[in-house]
């Protein structure tokens, strides 16, 4: 049975995702790393799907692909996703959003005879993952005006190829990438669907969730410096042991995070001289702290810093903090949050709001001042960036249906602002 005119067909999205997986994946998972041949092949396949629709398609100055269905008003609803994946990635991360968007464009163009009340645009962001050059959100940050061009100039992949050269091979001039910003001129709302990539919805046994925003991040290297000394001849009370202080941070960040919320991770620990017969002279750990609330993030940071100084004094060592990176929390639009809640409620009857730990293109668009919201669909195993990433097929169909409702509600909202 084929659905009627102007009817959404979520099963087609699932079939197309499988088609894309067969075309651009292998036994180890999705292989659409941005600015590689497989990514280009995936995008060419996407173009083929868009060709059947009354949309105008072009790539912008940052390599983002835009498919525009012109409406009665220039004011635009944007639907976003990314075709690129990490190496050996999951089959849904990023492309689920794009393919749901294609199906929604089909539904809208059929329902409104190719001329909806407002303009609807699907964007496939270039290099969301940053897998090759180590810098994520390339296309969306350029579009939003937050790309650090000076830093991007110096980025190289593992073969030593420079980002500006690789971009040029794909028709992108890094120096002009931020001209992509003009695409946001008439943007009145931005919506993005994504697989959760964590276990929250799975543990609550819920298919869908409304995303409140993306965590702010404080990322630091913390270096404790003591004195190397012979492990046999140095009495315990005469040591200046950098590892003693660093090690105590391990449990302390759990305590601090328990108090303030958010998440904290000590992701790496290196010691010098790093031999079995010496007290540790220098111990460097990295700390990644994330919180949806700026004050919460500031408390996580302040408490961890105070603890490190206390432990350093007790171990008679020194401590220094170096910021690696930070970003403010991004809160999504309150009205779009309500529309997302309604869409989920109407589709599956159960509602949950959650923050996003990972960053997404949506955060850049929101920072550019466009009202934004994201919807999450449950991730089986709670795992992403891995070939085992999966979502139950019924949940995939549910999320396309709910996301389509959100698109319709957001379009009506944009129309009131036109
Ligand atoms: Zn993604």
Coordinates of N, CA and C in Angstrom, one line a residue, residues 40 47 85 105 201 207 211 232 238 251 270 360 380 389 404 413:
X40 N 31.6 12.3 -0.7 CA 31.1 12.9 -2.0 C 30.0 12.0 -2.6
X47 N 21.7 14.2 -3.7 CA 21.3 15.1 -4.7 C 20.2 14.4 -5.6
X85 N 30.2 11.2 8.5 CA 30.3 10.3 9.6 C 31.7 10.2 10.2
X105 N 10.3 17.3 3.3 CA 10.2 18.1 2.1 C 9.2 17.5 1.1
X201 N 17.3 8.0 27.1 CA 15.9 7.6 26.7 C 15.7 6.0 26.8
X207 N 10.8 6.4 23.5 CA 11.4 6.5 22.1 C 11.9 7.9 21.8
X211 N 15.1 18.1 23.3 CA 16.5 18.5 23.7 C 16.5 19.9 24.2
X232 N 62.9 3.2 46.3 CA 63.4 2.4 47.4 C 63.9 3.2 48.6
X238 N 59.0 11.8 53.1 CA 59.9 12.8 52.4 C 59.6 13.0 50.9
X251 N 38.5 10.6 42.4 CA 37.3 10.4 43.2 C 36.6 11.7 43.4
X270 N 49.2 11.2 32.3 CA 50.5 10.8 31.9 C 51.5 11.2 33.1
X360 N 26.2 19.8 18.7 CA 25.6 19.5 17.4 C 25.6 20.8 16.6
X380 N 19.7 2.5 20.7 CA 19.8 1.1 21.3 C 21.3 1.0 21.8
X389 N 26.0 1.2 16.6 CA 24.9 2.2 16.8 C 23.6 1.7 16.1
X404 N 8.1 15.4 11.7 CA 7.3 16.0 10.6 C 6.2 16.9 11.3
X413 N 4.2 28.5 12.9 CA 4.8 29.6 13.8 C 5.6 30.6 13.0

